[in-house]
């Protein structure tokens, strides 16, 4: 029986973390809602299982997403995760093949060299030692980058890296010590016995030439075991909890579980899956344009994990969704932020260190409102029957050029439409939702829903992406909701809107709520390609910038919003286009104040391109899909 | 004294400064970007508080600069200003150069571009005009809508581009309130049947005789002053303007049909001034106007010795203040040369 007291710290740590992972997983599973439990069960025995394994390999080990966006940072993560994985895998195989017997306790694989110092002299054994040295070198190269990143984040191509707490620092130090102490322990042992490959062998003989290698090795084996044990014991209290949690998250996500709008176990799992890698910080315009560096998603999740009052952080966000796009773990950051907004102010909770190992559920009670909200003063309207309803929205009323253009387009297309809020209407409800007041928003939604239902329309067209998102997601109506760019694109494809080509160079700014928020990327560009020459920018589709005027942020000043607007406008007008086009009245208004370039909505550009004979009302051929009968339930 | 001074801008401040510098014995070149001197004065018709014609002030200024010691160079824009050991070299857009021993910057202001407040519909609805468009109408003695009809209800919006964080102008332009009151009275004089509504945030009647005119507007001319800004403007099928506002004194939202809407555009640092500030390294304040060396006793002095300010390039001012400010430049220029020799 090969045993030495120094393996005890490692053994304690390993068995602790294994048992802990099981306990925590069972708790998370039992906290899932019933439908989510069923999803996970079905996923575990279905296709999701294979998908999850593939995703774990690609993202948790290889770190493909980070590699694609930032090679140096990706290499760092890959060498530590994938390298360590391979080291364990091949270490286990090594112990199995070359050890005293098959199926060894884990410590024998980890400390193989200590128990088999003579191993690796020649032939296949030497080749295997070479491979193990190569893996260690691979990890150490990543570790070197990590150490440099901690002191100078620019080296790995990051402008900012996350700030750490004390426990994180202790855990980080023990993590950093693991591989150098393994290197030194193995080198001394190799030096004493004249074994080891290019790394441990070379370093070992070098050290042995002026140090008593035999005596030096033992303390480093202790250090190696201690740092492993410490790291495992502290792991649940630190951000490294993301390592086991992420596995659970990937299974849950592939089984079809989503965040939704209520807090719950899945939100909690995502909160613990954040590795604080800091990619969201670099993507955040509040950081690189307005210089606000303490509210990004990594800090929000850290605050939630530490039971702090994160209300200020939750509300200081443009809700542009850029961080959702770059998060390598795929955490639904914006929905989680919305859930925190609904919670309002929360009391910070102080808990003992022991309590943190099994924290209470991160549930948040919905805010109790004082008094009753009522919009009973709103006039009851009897709308005329129509096929298509146009809802301009309040922002379009503040940018009348867009509304006027839509009226011209409707008239030219011959569609039977009605301007729902021509004389001013009721808010769509999204601004209230963004400030966490769902109950109040629901009142407005009900009011508008009645109007839409009474009109008998089967299509609702809106000019404002903010309205579009809420109509699409939070109104339960049997109407097709279209943004006006989708509607115009349909008219063009149907042939009921004839347009001239305007000789203009145009860049397109994708509004957050239309693009990342609702997934409408192509139709606006298709429309533009019909009428103008569309130029590309460095910020297309998912990468698009926020104009800065977002309704989602009620914490920053106009000066800070203006800074973001000027930076965005400058980036988009780099190639000196004739027009900076967008498809959101708010973006238009904000960008127009931030650049000398003409800013126009797609509707304005299209209205300008309408061929003259089309302008007379009721052309004979309205879009066929708009002529279908209204289904009445 | 053979010192040569270049005055940039031949509006009220530039002309006054040039004339007084010449009186003090300097050689003066007066550079103007337009073909004519007079600047914004050419656009106004009658001036507050006494409603004298702007042409009378223009005549006074013309007479002041019409002398041998002043060379008027019009149609020329200064784009670069370099200081070489106390001698200034000025480069025009056309590429010609001139030198000066001292420079007086009198680049004035630009009117806020009202189309930037799209919710008011300037440039979208025909009958939404600015205060400066209305002056044009007064000059012709005729206030009509685009279709030739006489307006029955006219709205005046104060603070367009002033005291407005959203457009980045926190400051008060100071003259729009009194301009609104003056123009409201003038509309009533010309069209006695027309009703006039002023939408204001605060009535800032700080100048001489302003308060009296404000009282006269209410008591004698029956002009309605409503405290609250217009939020949005739309157009009805009959081409009437429908405005939405809030009467903050009554605490009620309000919707009104108007024939004409006049926007009281505020004052902004002129584009020429911005270009000059950048090329010469002249300091500007948060309001983007030139920053004077001292708020109390150095309002004509810039951060570059030998470069002086006159008039509204430092802050919004009325004509009275502009002329005083321009005259004060002369004593600063005299002190500058006295201390140098």
Tab-separated table of C-alpha atoms in Angstrom, chain A residues 394 397-402 404 422-425 557-559 562 588-589 592-593 596 604, chain B residues 116-121 124-125 165-168 170 231-235 244 255 274 286:
chain	number	residue	atom	x	y	z
A	394	UNK	CA	-44.950	58.095	-27.808
A	397	UNK	CA	-44.936	61.343	-31.678
A	398	UNK	CA	-41.780	63.158	-30.621
A	399	UNK	CA	-40.229	62.453	-34.031
A	400	UNK	CA	-43.142	63.364	-36.321
A	401	UNK	CA	-41.098	62.877	-39.501
A	402	UNK	CA	-41.266	59.109	-38.905
A	404	UNK	CA	-45.671	61.187	-41.366
A	422	UNK	CA	-53.050	59.402	-34.013
A	423	UNK	CA	-54.453	61.723	-31.389
A	424	UNK	CA	-52.152	60.382	-28.705
A	425	UNK	CA	-52.547	56.973	-27.143
A	557	UNK	CA	-26.911	61.771	-16.345
A	558	UNK	CA	-27.636	63.311	-19.728
A	559	UNK	CA	-23.958	64.191	-20.011
A	562	UNK	CA	-24.414	62.182	-24.569
A	588	UNK	CA	-32.913	58.690	-34.182
A	589	UNK	CA	-33.507	61.478	-31.699
A	592	UNK	CA	-29.307	63.244	-34.421
A	593	UNK	CA	-28.021	65.354	-31.548
A	596	UNK	CA	-23.380	66.319	-38.085
A	604	UNK	CA	-38.339	58.356	-43.945
B	116	UNK	CA	-32.914	69.373	-33.485
B	117	UNK	CA	-36.064	69.442	-31.355
B	118	UNK	CA	-37.984	67.285	-33.797
B	119	UNK	CA	-41.010	67.061	-31.478
B	120	UNK	CA	-41.805	70.717	-32.287
B	121	UNK	CA	-41.959	69.871	-35.987
B	124	UNK	CA	-41.761	69.152	-40.897
B	125	UNK	CA	-44.889	71.260	-40.440
B	165	UNK	CA	-30.264	69.111	-20.717
B	166	UNK	CA	-31.300	66.791	-23.517
B	167	UNK	CA	-29.693	68.966	-26.188
B	168	UNK	CA	-26.724	69.658	-23.959
B	170	UNK	CA	-27.950	73.921	-19.539
B	231	UNK	CA	-44.255	68.399	-25.254
B	232	UNK	CA	-45.202	67.486	-28.811
B	233	UNK	CA	-46.758	68.923	-31.948
B	234	UNK	CA	-48.766	67.119	-34.600
B	235	UNK	CA	-50.830	68.205	-37.566
B	244	UNK	CA	-49.789	68.979	-26.233
B	255	UNK	CA	-54.263	70.009	-25.846
B	274	UNK	CA	-15.727	76.693	-32.352
B	286	UNK	CA	-19.045	73.936	-20.300
